XYZ file of C-alpha atoms in Angstrom:
681
model
C 220.216 59.701 -159.888
C 221.827 62.152 -158.293
C 224.747 60.216 -156.170
C 225.470 57.971 -158.475
C 225.913 61.566 -161.307
C 228.518 63.242 -158.268
C 230.505 60.408 -158.382
C 230.787 61.155 -162.088
C 234.110 63.390 -163.451
C 233.092 67.041 -165.649
C 233.708 68.076 -168.319
C 234.780 71.592 -167.448
C 235.824 74.740 -169.710
C 238.595 76.695 -169.328
C 239.078 79.637 -171.850
C 242.590 81.617 -172.205
C 242.706 83.954 -174.030
C 240.631 82.382 -176.578
C 241.933 78.521 -176.043
C 240.536 76.274 -175.034
C 240.893 73.631 -172.594
C 239.422 70.516 -170.955
C 240.268 69.723 -167.380
C 238.772 65.818 -165.249
C 238.842 66.861 -161.736
C 236.017 68.174 -160.594
C 237.147 71.767 -158.097
C 238.468 73.219 -160.982
C 236.929 76.456 -161.921
C 234.405 77.445 -165.022
C 236.274 79.954 -166.674
C 236.289 82.498 -169.745
C 238.404 84.532 -170.994
C 237.962 87.883 -173.587
C 239.402 86.575 -176.827
C 242.554 89.434 -176.156
C 243.411 87.751 -172.119
C 242.579 90.689 -170.333
C 238.991 89.842 -169.072
C 238.219 86.393 -167.183
C 234.234 85.612 -165.244
C 235.462 82.468 -163.487
C 232.513 79.874 -162.138
C 232.870 78.272 -158.927
C 229.779 75.576 -157.751
C 230.388 74.677 -153.432
C 233.391 71.320 -154.644
C 235.262 74.195 -156.612
C 235.120 77.162 -153.972
C 236.291 74.992 -151.318
C 239.573 73.295 -154.120
C 240.566 77.289 -155.400
C 241.266 78.399 -151.987
C 238.786 81.017 -151.989
C 238.498 82.125 -148.650
C 234.228 81.310 -148.436
C 232.521 78.691 -145.826
C 229.215 78.049 -148.777
C 227.340 75.884 -150.582
C 226.392 78.890 -153.569
C 226.603 79.142 -156.856
C 229.794 81.864 -156.824
C 230.877 84.326 -159.988
C 234.605 86.719 -159.763
C 235.707 88.985 -162.387
C 239.336 89.679 -162.825
C 241.214 92.277 -164.853
C 244.301 92.009 -166.280
C 245.182 89.171 -164.081
C 243.884 90.997 -161.260
C 240.169 90.745 -158.918
C 237.709 93.112 -160.202
C 234.733 92.143 -158.950
C 235.326 89.786 -156.040
C 233.496 85.921 -155.198
C 229.805 86.907 -155.374
C 226.792 84.704 -155.061
C 224.547 84.113 -157.998
C 221.422 82.583 -158.170
C 217.429 82.538 -158.375
C 215.475 82.700 -154.763
C 211.599 81.032 -156.414
C 208.413 81.842 -154.012
C 206.982 79.458 -152.262
C 210.158 76.348 -153.331
C 214.278 76.398 -152.659
C 216.588 78.620 -154.291
C 218.230 78.072 -157.367
C 222.353 78.063 -156.444
C 222.410 77.546 -153.035
C 223.913 73.741 -153.112
C 224.170 73.274 -156.942
C 226.671 71.723 -158.579
C 228.380 71.247 -162.166
C 227.102 68.748 -164.405
C 228.176 69.213 -167.310
C 230.526 72.587 -169.997
C 228.861 73.409 -173.426
C 232.495 76.110 -174.965
C 231.753 79.557 -177.179
C 233.987 81.213 -179.402
C 231.868 84.016 -181.621
C 233.854 86.824 -184.277
C 231.542 87.838 -187.002
C 230.265 91.908 -187.544
C 227.079 93.522 -188.651
C 225.160 96.259 -189.960
C 223.166 98.881 -187.464
C 220.850 101.671 -189.592
C 221.128 104.043 -186.823
C 224.270 104.680 -184.095
C 226.735 105.541 -182.623
C 229.191 103.280 -184.980
C 227.255 101.817 -188.559
C 229.142 98.220 -188.765
C 229.720 96.290 -184.988
C 232.240 93.405 -184.238
C 230.429 90.911 -181.739
C 233.324 89.112 -180.325
C 233.600 86.602 -177.566
C 234.690 83.761 -176.170
C 232.018 82.453 -174.064
C 230.943 79.280 -171.934
C 227.029 77.331 -171.136
C 227.913 75.942 -167.138
C 225.115 73.527 -166.358
C 224.242 73.007 -162.807
C 222.317 70.443 -160.429
C 220.879 70.287 -157.677
C 220.117 66.954 -154.906
C 216.953 67.293 -156.333
C 217.330 66.856 -159.750
C 216.269 70.098 -160.321
C 218.232 72.309 -163.217
C 219.898 75.719 -163.296
C 222.691 76.598 -166.390
C 224.497 80.072 -166.506
C 226.430 81.513 -170.221
C 228.990 83.165 -169.122
C 230.495 85.421 -172.795
C 233.774 87.630 -172.790
C 234.268 90.455 -175.423
C 237.944 92.417 -175.281
C 235.893 95.043 -173.000
C 233.494 93.365 -170.506
C 232.380 90.217 -169.537
C 228.697 89.438 -169.048
C 225.981 85.784 -167.722
C 222.484 85.397 -167.607
C 220.205 82.639 -166.114
C 219.137 79.871 -168.376
C 216.346 77.259 -166.639
C 215.230 75.140 -168.294
C 212.100 72.464 -168.948
C 211.633 71.051 -165.538
C 209.389 68.709 -164.426
C 209.941 69.811 -161.162
C 209.515 73.236 -162.569
C 207.310 74.791 -165.043
C 205.005 77.081 -163.998
C 208.314 79.077 -162.212
C 207.350 82.474 -159.836
C 210.851 84.277 -158.915
C 210.820 86.691 -155.580
C 214.732 88.364 -156.896
C 217.779 87.418 -158.149
C 221.135 86.571 -155.567
C 223.032 87.331 -157.207
C 225.988 89.600 -155.693
C 228.452 92.732 -157.128
C 231.313 92.614 -154.725
C 234.087 94.816 -154.892
C 237.762 93.969 -154.656
C 238.416 97.756 -153.285
C 236.349 100.653 -151.897
C 235.320 101.452 -155.646
C 234.375 105.405 -156.274
C 230.700 104.880 -157.641
C 228.615 106.807 -159.689
C 224.552 105.545 -158.167
C 222.159 107.065 -159.720
C 219.219 107.481 -156.966
C 215.887 106.532 -157.036
C 212.973 106.875 -155.055
C 211.585 103.984 -155.828
C 210.520 101.395 -158.537
C 207.734 103.622 -160.674
C 210.498 106.316 -162.288
C 211.577 108.021 -164.823
C 215.053 107.416 -164.575
C 215.879 111.658 -163.924
C 217.905 112.676 -161.644
C 221.056 114.110 -160.360
C 223.949 111.027 -160.389
C 226.500 111.024 -157.571
C 229.842 109.802 -155.916
C 229.775 108.032 -153.412
C 231.840 105.377 -152.411
C 231.215 101.646 -152.683
C 231.436 102.224 -148.717
C 229.521 104.856 -147.905
C 226.503 103.496 -149.968
C 222.784 103.355 -147.407
C 221.089 99.933 -147.515
C 217.917 101.591 -148.356
C 219.100 103.553 -151.834
C 217.752 102.215 -154.647
C 220.282 102.878 -157.112
C 219.346 102.790 -160.838
C 221.531 101.037 -162.907
C 224.262 101.442 -165.495
C 225.746 101.560 -162.017
C 229.947 103.817 -162.672
C 233.062 102.838 -160.367
C 236.374 103.522 -159.964
C 238.693 100.422 -158.327
C 242.560 102.919 -158.592
C 244.755 100.875 -159.579
C 242.815 98.213 -160.964
C 239.913 99.629 -163.327
C 236.030 101.050 -164.563
C 233.043 98.702 -164.848
C 229.472 99.239 -164.732
C 226.797 98.147 -164.352
C 224.490 96.879 -165.763
C 221.720 94.572 -167.712
C 220.832 93.490 -171.893
C 217.964 91.383 -173.341
C 214.642 92.754 -170.710
C 212.228 90.783 -173.047
C 209.065 88.572 -170.608
C 211.192 89.650 -167.080
C 211.388 92.716 -164.617
C 214.060 95.418 -164.906
C 216.894 95.550 -163.025
C 217.990 97.807 -160.040
C 220.497 96.953 -156.860
C 220.729 97.916 -153.191
C 224.232 98.156 -150.853
C 223.618 94.960 -149.667
C 225.981 95.366 -145.770
C 225.479 91.762 -144.446
C 228.581 90.143 -146.942
C 230.414 93.273 -146.170
C 231.104 97.360 -146.508
C 231.813 96.151 -150.584
C 228.831 93.579 -151.229
C 225.053 94.582 -153.159
C 223.400 92.199 -154.766
C 220.601 93.170 -157.028
C 217.151 93.827 -157.046
C 214.010 93.165 -159.412
C 211.632 95.302 -159.949
C 208.333 94.372 -157.962
C 205.219 92.582 -159.926
C 202.078 95.564 -160.505
C 198.263 95.012 -160.408
C 196.146 96.411 -162.353
C 195.662 99.525 -160.444
C 199.624 100.320 -160.404
C 201.391 99.776 -157.411
C 203.961 97.257 -156.320
C 203.007 93.666 -155.185
C 205.568 92.911 -152.923
C 207.501 89.041 -152.804
C 207.790 88.540 -156.450
C 209.156 89.396 -159.042
C 208.680 87.464 -161.996
C 206.609 84.964 -163.406
C 207.381 83.553 -165.905
C 207.103 79.319 -167.188
C 210.419 76.720 -167.892
C 212.208 76.548 -169.966
C 212.944 80.955 -169.633
C 215.786 82.763 -168.921
C 216.690 86.598 -167.550
C 218.352 89.163 -169.283
C 222.195 89.174 -169.496
C 224.319 91.225 -166.418
C 227.185 93.041 -168.258
C 230.080 94.487 -167.064
C 231.481 96.833 -169.025
C 234.921 97.192 -168.197
C 238.209 100.023 -169.543
C 241.828 100.995 -168.263
C 239.182 104.083 -168.580
C 235.904 105.367 -168.147
C 235.840 107.119 -171.809
C 236.189 103.198 -173.840
C 233.012 101.943 -171.527
C 231.398 104.487 -174.425
C 232.414 103.052 -177.157
C 231.475 99.184 -175.797
C 228.714 97.625 -178.344
C 228.139 95.195 -176.139
C 224.923 95.692 -174.936
C 224.300 95.485 -178.990
C 225.801 92.146 -179.078
C 224.370 90.970 -176.343
C 220.362 91.036 -178.179
C 218.734 88.919 -180.751
C 219.553 90.202 -184.300
C 217.553 92.406 -186.078
C 214.305 91.007 -186.593
C 213.018 93.842 -189.798
C 214.333 92.976 -193.510
C 213.949 96.254 -194.895
C 215.510 99.003 -192.090
C 215.737 102.051 -195.437
C 212.699 103.365 -194.178
C 214.954 103.880 -190.257
C 216.688 107.477 -190.116
C 217.922 109.363 -188.017
C 217.715 113.014 -188.488
C 216.986 115.935 -185.800
C 213.631 117.167 -185.181
C 212.323 120.913 -185.127
C 209.571 120.441 -181.220
C 207.463 122.930 -180.038
C 207.721 121.920 -176.051
C 210.044 123.820 -175.349
C 209.141 126.958 -176.196
C 206.840 127.358 -178.520
C 204.889 129.690 -176.736
C 207.687 132.050 -176.162
C 208.229 133.185 -180.944
C 208.198 135.729 -180.907
C 207.785 138.876 -183.748
C 205.177 136.382 -185.853
C 201.422 137.193 -186.887
C 199.262 134.675 -185.150
C 199.485 133.797 -181.122
C 201.750 131.031 -180.523
C 201.139 127.401 -178.743
C 199.365 123.991 -179.841
C 197.173 125.029 -183.277
C 197.772 125.294 -186.940
C 200.187 127.968 -186.943
C 202.483 127.360 -184.148
C 203.374 123.989 -185.906
C 203.227 125.206 -189.692
C 206.364 127.675 -188.082
C 208.064 124.683 -186.836
C 207.566 123.142 -190.195
C 209.532 125.989 -192.213
C 212.011 126.169 -189.956
C 212.683 122.491 -190.015
C 212.087 123.091 -193.834
C 214.252 126.235 -194.043
C 217.030 124.039 -192.031
C 217.724 121.182 -193.922
C 216.266 118.640 -190.661
C 213.480 115.602 -191.884
C 211.133 115.530 -187.930
C 209.421 118.025 -186.910
C 207.582 116.475 -183.363
C 204.677 117.874 -182.528
C 203.934 117.087 -178.046
C 202.298 116.359 -176.325
C 198.070 118.583 -177.134
C 197.862 118.190 -180.750
C 194.872 115.393 -179.820
C 191.749 116.591 -177.981
C 191.952 114.000 -174.471
C 195.340 115.183 -174.634
C 193.674 118.858 -172.769
C 192.951 117.091 -170.248
C 195.102 113.633 -169.800
C 195.955 110.648 -172.023
C 195.313 110.524 -175.794
C 191.607 108.868 -176.642
C 192.283 107.908 -180.304
C 189.128 106.782 -180.270
C 188.373 110.377 -181.789
C 190.858 110.311 -184.456
C 188.178 108.236 -185.826
C 187.133 111.147 -188.047
C 189.896 113.094 -189.366
C 188.640 115.918 -189.529
C 189.514 118.787 -186.877
C 192.016 116.665 -183.899
C 191.352 119.628 -181.800
C 189.191 123.300 -182.295
C 192.418 124.264 -182.502
C 195.430 121.867 -184.990
C 194.276 121.208 -188.114
C 195.927 118.123 -188.556
C 195.201 117.142 -192.727
C 195.939 120.388 -193.449
C 199.322 120.124 -191.209
C 200.147 116.444 -193.522
C 199.872 118.014 -196.508
C 201.624 121.140 -194.872
C 204.650 118.881 -193.385
C 204.612 116.633 -197.484
C 204.770 119.406 -199.343
C 208.334 121.127 -197.340
C 209.856 118.140 -197.572
C 209.712 117.630 -193.233
C 207.945 113.903 -191.839
C 205.814 114.766 -188.623
C 205.898 112.744 -185.062
C 203.224 112.737 -182.760
C 203.200 112.007 -178.608
C 201.534 110.210 -177.140
C 200.244 108.366 -173.290
C 201.443 105.311 -172.739
C 197.589 104.802 -171.856
C 195.924 105.253 -174.517
C 198.925 103.811 -177.380
C 197.430 99.929 -174.981
C 194.228 100.825 -176.234
C 194.948 101.748 -178.730
C 197.741 100.790 -181.025
C 196.113 98.472 -182.774
C 194.458 101.194 -184.870
C 196.434 104.440 -184.421
C 199.708 102.947 -185.607
C 197.779 102.179 -188.730
C 196.243 105.838 -188.954
C 199.270 106.561 -188.499
C 200.785 104.934 -190.973
C 198.099 106.406 -193.336
C 199.230 110.386 -192.972
C 202.828 109.082 -192.819
C 203.652 110.081 -189.704
C 207.405 109.341 -189.193
C 207.283 107.571 -185.551
C 206.377 107.743 -181.983
C 207.070 109.602 -178.679
C 205.317 107.117 -175.742
C 205.288 109.313 -172.428
C 204.759 108.500 -168.821
C 204.935 104.668 -168.045
C 207.799 104.472 -165.518
C 207.754 101.915 -164.756
C 210.336 98.006 -165.498
C 208.228 95.529 -164.121
C 207.829 92.502 -166.008
C 204.107 93.228 -167.648
C 205.576 97.343 -168.639
C 208.372 95.436 -170.073
C 206.513 93.235 -172.772
C 204.603 96.592 -173.299
C 207.274 98.227 -174.641
C 208.001 94.440 -177.094
C 204.622 94.654 -178.629
C 205.215 98.592 -178.530
C 208.318 98.770 -180.925
C 207.425 94.499 -182.311
C 203.770 96.573 -183.458
C 205.407 100.058 -184.526
C 207.758 98.032 -186.930
C 205.188 95.865 -189.101
C 203.100 100.244 -189.492
C 206.516 101.476 -190.356
C 207.285 104.268 -187.751
C 209.736 104.988 -185.329
C 209.311 105.004 -181.784
C 210.875 107.560 -179.112
C 210.357 105.741 -175.681
C 209.859 108.863 -173.146
C 208.881 108.485 -169.406
C 211.144 104.856 -169.848
C 213.675 103.292 -168.365
C 217.542 102.959 -168.684
C 218.127 100.889 -172.817
C 218.673 97.308 -172.361
C 219.924 96.933 -175.852
C 216.237 96.391 -177.361
C 216.570 98.370 -180.695
C 219.632 95.762 -181.498
C 216.443 93.777 -182.687
C 214.003 96.253 -183.159
C 215.857 99.243 -184.646
C 213.124 101.507 -185.505
C 213.544 101.532 -181.109
C 215.457 104.993 -181.996
C 215.516 106.412 -178.687
C 214.297 106.795 -175.358
C 214.815 109.964 -172.062
C 215.054 107.869 -168.708
C 217.544 110.912 -167.567
C 217.306 114.943 -166.592
C 218.048 116.122 -169.402
C 216.783 120.501 -170.695
C 213.306 120.627 -170.325
C 214.168 120.665 -166.130
C 215.819 124.021 -166.722
C 212.231 124.858 -167.412
C 212.099 125.269 -163.787
C 215.471 124.059 -162.165
C 218.803 124.949 -162.702
C 219.511 121.080 -161.786
C 221.289 120.412 -165.887
C 223.513 122.343 -165.628
C 227.507 121.643 -166.621
C 228.764 119.237 -163.764
C 225.663 116.714 -164.814
C 226.554 117.175 -168.940
C 230.353 116.033 -168.662
C 228.753 112.878 -166.144
C 225.756 111.767 -168.380
C 228.547 109.950 -170.276
C 230.207 107.917 -168.970
C 227.345 106.969 -166.899
C 223.231 107.307 -168.303
C 224.842 107.044 -172.395
C 226.635 103.688 -171.460
C 223.069 102.191 -172.190
C 222.221 104.024 -175.357
C 221.492 106.800 -177.151
C 219.220 109.294 -175.066
C 216.392 111.941 -176.038
C 218.260 115.060 -173.270
C 216.664 117.238 -176.129
C 220.410 120.107 -176.168
C 219.585 123.400 -179.523
C 219.008 126.599 -176.094
C 220.629 129.003 -177.013
C 219.690 131.501 -174.538
C 222.984 130.252 -172.603
C 223.839 131.514 -169.830
C 226.322 131.773 -166.497
C 225.392 130.345 -163.099
C 224.995 133.965 -162.325
C 222.241 135.324 -164.171
C 220.443 132.220 -164.893
C 217.116 132.100 -164.457
C 214.627 129.329 -164.344
C 211.312 130.030 -166.173
C 208.900 128.567 -168.618
C 208.551 131.604 -170.681
C 211.707 131.756 -172.950
C 214.466 129.816 -171.752
C 217.044 130.319 -171.025
C 220.048 127.397 -171.618
C 222.795 127.200 -168.792
C 226.389 127.270 -169.537
C 228.637 128.610 -172.319
C 227.202 127.683 -176.272
C 230.332 126.493 -177.403
C 228.936 123.359 -174.772
C 225.821 123.448 -176.228
C 227.357 122.591 -179.471
C 229.737 120.624 -178.038
C 226.633 118.167 -176.781
C 225.432 117.212 -179.903
C 228.209 115.562 -180.602
C 229.315 114.633 -176.781
C 224.974 112.900 -176.661
C 224.478 109.941 -178.522
C 220.662 110.936 -180.338
C 219.879 109.297 -182.981
C 216.737 111.392 -183.095
C 217.695 114.424 -181.788
C 216.350 118.157 -181.008
C 216.657 121.329 -181.677
C 215.246 122.841 -178.577
C 214.437 126.116 -179.601
C 212.542 129.009 -180.846
C 213.720 129.647 -184.591
C 213.996 133.376 -183.540
C 216.827 132.642 -181.489
C 218.471 130.785 -183.732
C 218.228 133.272 -186.247
C 221.129 134.770 -187.578
C 223.226 132.969 -185.099
C 226.601 131.897 -186.753
C 226.893 128.582 -184.175
C 223.423 127.774 -185.448
C 225.518 126.308 -188.517
C 227.422 123.576 -186.456
C 223.651 122.630 -185.254
C 222.222 122.048 -189.386
C 225.468 120.104 -190.150
C 226.068 118.068 -186.859
C 224.913 114.052 -188.117
C 222.927 112.679 -185.306
C 224.229 108.592 -186.587
C 227.629 107.966 -186.428
C 230.439 105.152 -188.214
C 232.829 105.194 -185.407
C 233.497 106.556 -182.652
C 236.530 107.635 -180.458
C 236.877 108.679 -176.657
C 239.383 110.674 -176.367
C 238.859 111.829 -172.356
C 237.759 112.751 -169.911
C 236.477 111.435 -166.318
C 232.293 112.126 -165.105
C 231.911 115.250 -163.025
C 235.401 116.592 -164.007
C 235.240 116.413 -167.894
C 234.998 114.910 -171.748
C 236.332 114.769 -175.625
C 234.802 112.712 -177.104
C 235.495 112.287 -181.608
C 232.820 110.465 -183.492
C 233.209 110.422 -187.331
C 231.117 110.314 -190.154
C 232.100 109.335 -193.487
C 235.047 110.594 -194.274
C 234.354 113.268 -191.598
C 235.006 113.723 -187.803
C 232.987 115.875 -185.040
C 235.032 116.513 -181.695
C 232.929 117.504 -178.905
C 234.630 118.945 -175.165
C 233.122 119.635 -171.590
C 233.622 120.976 -168.832
C 231.776 121.322 -165.927
C 232.153 124.686 -163.367
C 235.839 124.716 -163.492
C 237.673 126.399 -166.187
C 239.786 123.554 -168.064
C 242.611 122.511 -171.053
C 242.978 120.140 -172.512
C 245.418 118.674 -174.638
C 243.411 116.554 -178.041
C 245.529 115.132 -179.718
C 243.684 114.271 -183.993
C 245.714 110.593 -184.212
C 242.710 109.382 -185.422
C 242.114 111.085 -188.469
C 242.892 108.988 -192.083
C 246.569 109.558 -193.748
C 246.094 112.747 -195.926
C 244.600 116.885 -195.046
C 242.278 118.622 -192.787
C 240.414 121.070 -192.012
C 239.111 121.946 -188.413
C 236.413 124.407 -188.301
C 236.476 124.880 -184.649
C 233.727 126.073 -181.844
C 235.178 127.740 -179.102
C 234.358 130.487 -175.934
C 234.957 133.410 -176.283
C 237.779 135.455 -173.864
C 234.208 136.656 -171.953
C 232.376 133.859 -172.624
C 232.489 133.749 -168.639
C 230.296 136.390 -169.100
C 228.469 136.522 -172.114
C 227.923 132.815 -172.214
C 226.526 132.949 -175.600
C 229.950 134.130 -176.884
C 232.014 132.459 -179.395
C 234.646 132.167 -181.360
C 234.715 130.707 -185.158
C 238.892 129.499 -186.305
C 240.177 127.471 -189.243
C 243.303 125.498 -188.767
C 245.399 122.582 -191.309
C 245.407 119.547 -188.889
C 246.355 116.312 -189.691
C 246.707 112.320 -187.451
C 250.394 114.239 -185.792
C 247.786 117.619 -184.730
C 247.473 117.830 -181.041
C 244.643 120.797 -180.396
C 245.024 122.761 -177.587
C 241.452 123.868 -175.695
C 240.649 125.985 -173.496
C 236.946 125.830 -171.978
C 235.922 128.944 -169.817
C 234.208 127.150 -166.805
C 231.121 125.727 -167.868
C 231.641 125.845 -171.178
C 233.063 123.348 -173.502
C 233.934 123.372 -177.510
C 232.796 121.990 -181.129
C 234.615 120.743 -184.284
C 234.437 119.773 -187.336
C 237.685 118.119 -189.012
C 237.076 117.438 -193.397
C 239.340 116.727 -195.327
C 241.140 119.684 -197.325
C 240.270 120.361 -200.253
C 243.549 119.462 -202.696
C 244.549 123.097 -204.256
């Protein structure tokens, strides 16, 4: 009875610095505030909008975000646009609220921090329209951001639901400076440069990938992304000029038919009850604070893998970057047994746990997707690769193998291939070329990690959409690509220092990325040549070392051919630097300019610094160190590194938590530091 219900008082929960206050006036907005009291999300129904003084003439559900008591995101629409029936959201009124507060800590087997604190205040606000249809919005406020999601409960009037799109909008309080990844369509590998545009300068026809970073001067930094995508389509952003120059809207990936073509007019088909992914705002005073955040993991369900001891981070040798180019060997290089053994030997001698065998190892890879029916007879997988011998040899050398696979073959043969790979002792599978995040493909990701977990296989998704925190629930999803990485230097100069200093503040906010660092044929801009044979790295060698600290990647490639590392002092840093961490600390930086980032593993700290094409001097205070004396081993750009990009200097100096290091980086340069407790005299 909607008319009777409309006369009842509403219970409205207001969190202020973690304290709940009950209100009985039905015109008061619902608020949830972070434990530290600095971030607030406000929910409005039509009555609350009218009474709050918001300059809006609308019956839509709306929300706003405040930071340090100031508007970060102005009041913007909420709701779901349904196929064949009125949208959920417009005209709805609040019926009840359910507050929540959580403070707990959990551990992860691999990641940027070994333990994660999940601390937030939350509220579930229930709404209903005149026809009795119900929609809930769940919101959580953390000290490093806020998030909300739609919940559609089971109800007689809504059983089967088809969502055309969301009504979700994002309205910036100022003409923010943003860093969009502009994609050419919904079916994309997410591999492109990030640009810099003010919100007002975005074009309505641009499809913007997530995370989407923005700076609102005098207010703070905010990155929009999503978490816990399950049985739903991925979200993009588009300019929404209809509602002002600072307004953008959500845009869901369309349904895809059996031919792999997008189906306009519908994005999600499901039944009630269901919930959307979380719409996430990562928030901080400085952009580096967003790098420290674990909000994406916290918004995903706990691990479904009881024993995670077999999930282990590590570096890997890799044949694809330059496997055809290894010099001074007595065999023909390529996708063959001798070359793969060569890389296994390199991994073993270097102390790396893994070797990744990329595309071409199975017979059908020669011409297209891999046909696992060829694996029924475990003999020679291709005429040139003796897989049983490689498995035996790798085991003898204490190296575990990863195998590349095309996603279509995984989809077809997963239930046969994964048990076989487990029998072989394979550590993990690199799955490639999905290039989609429609509802069906999201389901494929979930099926893969669940099936792989049952057979103790780790997963690296390439040709993938951005991370959404699924690795908390299935930590065997150790990394994914969804980034324009080092491979692009084989045919372009697109992944240079400016791109490198932007990725930590954009793509990496969503999670680890398989960028594949390790190029030792380092070059400046003047001498760089894009080439497939003996590819070059763009930027100095000190920058290449720093990538292993700055870029999060729990399955990290050592990309160059073995001979390129021989006798190079800098290779000692690559061998030593961990691939998983206990703590992360952002020292400073700005996207497209520079970054200094510190990570801790046990008692040791590593600091990586990168600059764009500007030479730069930065201060690195070591206040993150514990008590006591330490020794810093510093790989820096040599004085002539601008000309000879491979040149570095190695110096050692005693340090403690009061030390401030002066770091000089040449154009395209970097700096990599290992800090460890000093030996007692």
